[in-house]
C-alpha cells in the first residue's frame, strides 16, 4: 500500500474487493490432494497466509509494514442511500456482529462519532464519496478504476487502526452478483487484514477462490490478528516470532481443528440459508 498522509492519521492503506487484485501476482495454486480440506491447518501455511493478508503492502514495500489492528472500540456507521435499505442494514448488522464475535472486540452500530463508515451508494457516486472520505491518492484512483468495491483504513502513530471507510456500489455489485461478497470481504479486511493473495486458499482474500463467505482459514487469520501475542506496531520479524505462540494457543483450544464449524456460528452465510 502507498501511505496516505493525514494530519491526525499518519498512515493509511487502501484496498479493494472485486474480481482482481491491484498488486498481487497471479500464481498457480498447487494441485489439491486428498487432504485439501485441511491443508491450510499447518503452522507453516497459517504463518505464510497471515503474512500475505496482514503484512504485505502494495507495490512491494513490505519491509516497512507494521502490523495494525483495532485497539479502541469499533463504532460502525452505515450511510444507506441507495437500494433495499432495510435488507442492507440487516446484512451489515449480521456481518459486523459475526466479525465482533470472532475478533473478541465489540462493534457498535452508531449514527454519529463513527470510526468505520460504510457507504451503500450507486456506482456513479463512488468517485465522489471516495474523494470526500478517502482523498485522491493514486492507489485510490486505481482501486476505483479496477475494483468492484473499495475500502481504506488509516492508523495512528502507534499503528492502531483509527478509522476506516468502505464504499459499496449497490447497483453495480448486485448486477455482478457480488453484493454480499463486497460486504463480507471489505468489512473483514478493515479489521486489519487488507490484502488479497492467490497464495491463501480457501479464503475470501483470494480473488480466484469461489468462497463468498469467511472460511475456516479466514476465521483463524482473524483469531491470530487479535491474539494477545500480537500487538500493533510489530515489525515483520516480531510478528514472525510471535505467531508460533498464538498458533499453539489456538490449536490447544481447538480453534484450528474446528474452524470450519465455528466460522459458521451466527454467520451471514447461515442467515442467508446458504
mmCIF file with all atom_site columns, C-alpha atoms in Angstrom, residues 18 93 148 176 219 239 254 258 270:
data_model
loop_
_atom_site.group_PDB
_atom_site.id
_atom_site.type_symbol
_atom_site.label_atom_id
_atom_site.label_alt_id
_atom_site.label_comp_id
_atom_site.label_asym_id
_atom_site.label_entity_id
_atom_site.label_seq_id
_atom_site.pdbx_PDB_ins_code
_atom_site.Cartn_x
_atom_site.Cartn_y
_atom_site.Cartn_z
_atom_site.occupancy
_atom_site.B_iso_or_equiv
_atom_site.pdbx_formal_charge
_atom_site.auth_seq_id
_atom_site.auth_comp_id
_atom_site.auth_asym_id
_atom_site.auth_atom_id
_atom_site.pdbx_PDB_model_num
ATOM 1 C CA . UNK A 1 18  ? -13.767 -7.372  -6.705  1.00 0.00 ? 18  UNK A CA 1
ATOM 2 C CA . UNK A 1 93  ? -25.650 -5.804  11.269  1.00 0.00 ? 93  UNK A CA 1
ATOM 3 C CA . UNK A 1 148 ? -15.870 -3.561  -7.664  1.00 0.00 ? 148 UNK A CA 1
ATOM 4 C CA . UNK A 1 176 ? -22.391 -8.663  -10.859 1.00 0.00 ? 176 UNK A CA 1
ATOM 5 C CA . UNK A 1 219 ? -11.564 -17.458 10.897  1.00 0.00 ? 219 UNK A CA 1
ATOM 6 C CA . UNK A 1 239 ? 5.184   -10.914 14.105  1.00 0.00 ? 239 UNK A CA 1
ATOM 7 C CA . UNK A 1 254 ? -9.300  -26.442 19.002  1.00 0.00 ? 254 UNK A CA 1
ATOM 8 C CA . UNK A 1 258 ? -12.916 -26.819 14.472  1.00 0.00 ? 258 UNK A CA 1
ATOM 9 C CA . UNK A 1 270 ? -26.277 -19.201 7.803   1.00 0.00 ? 270 UNK A CA 1
#
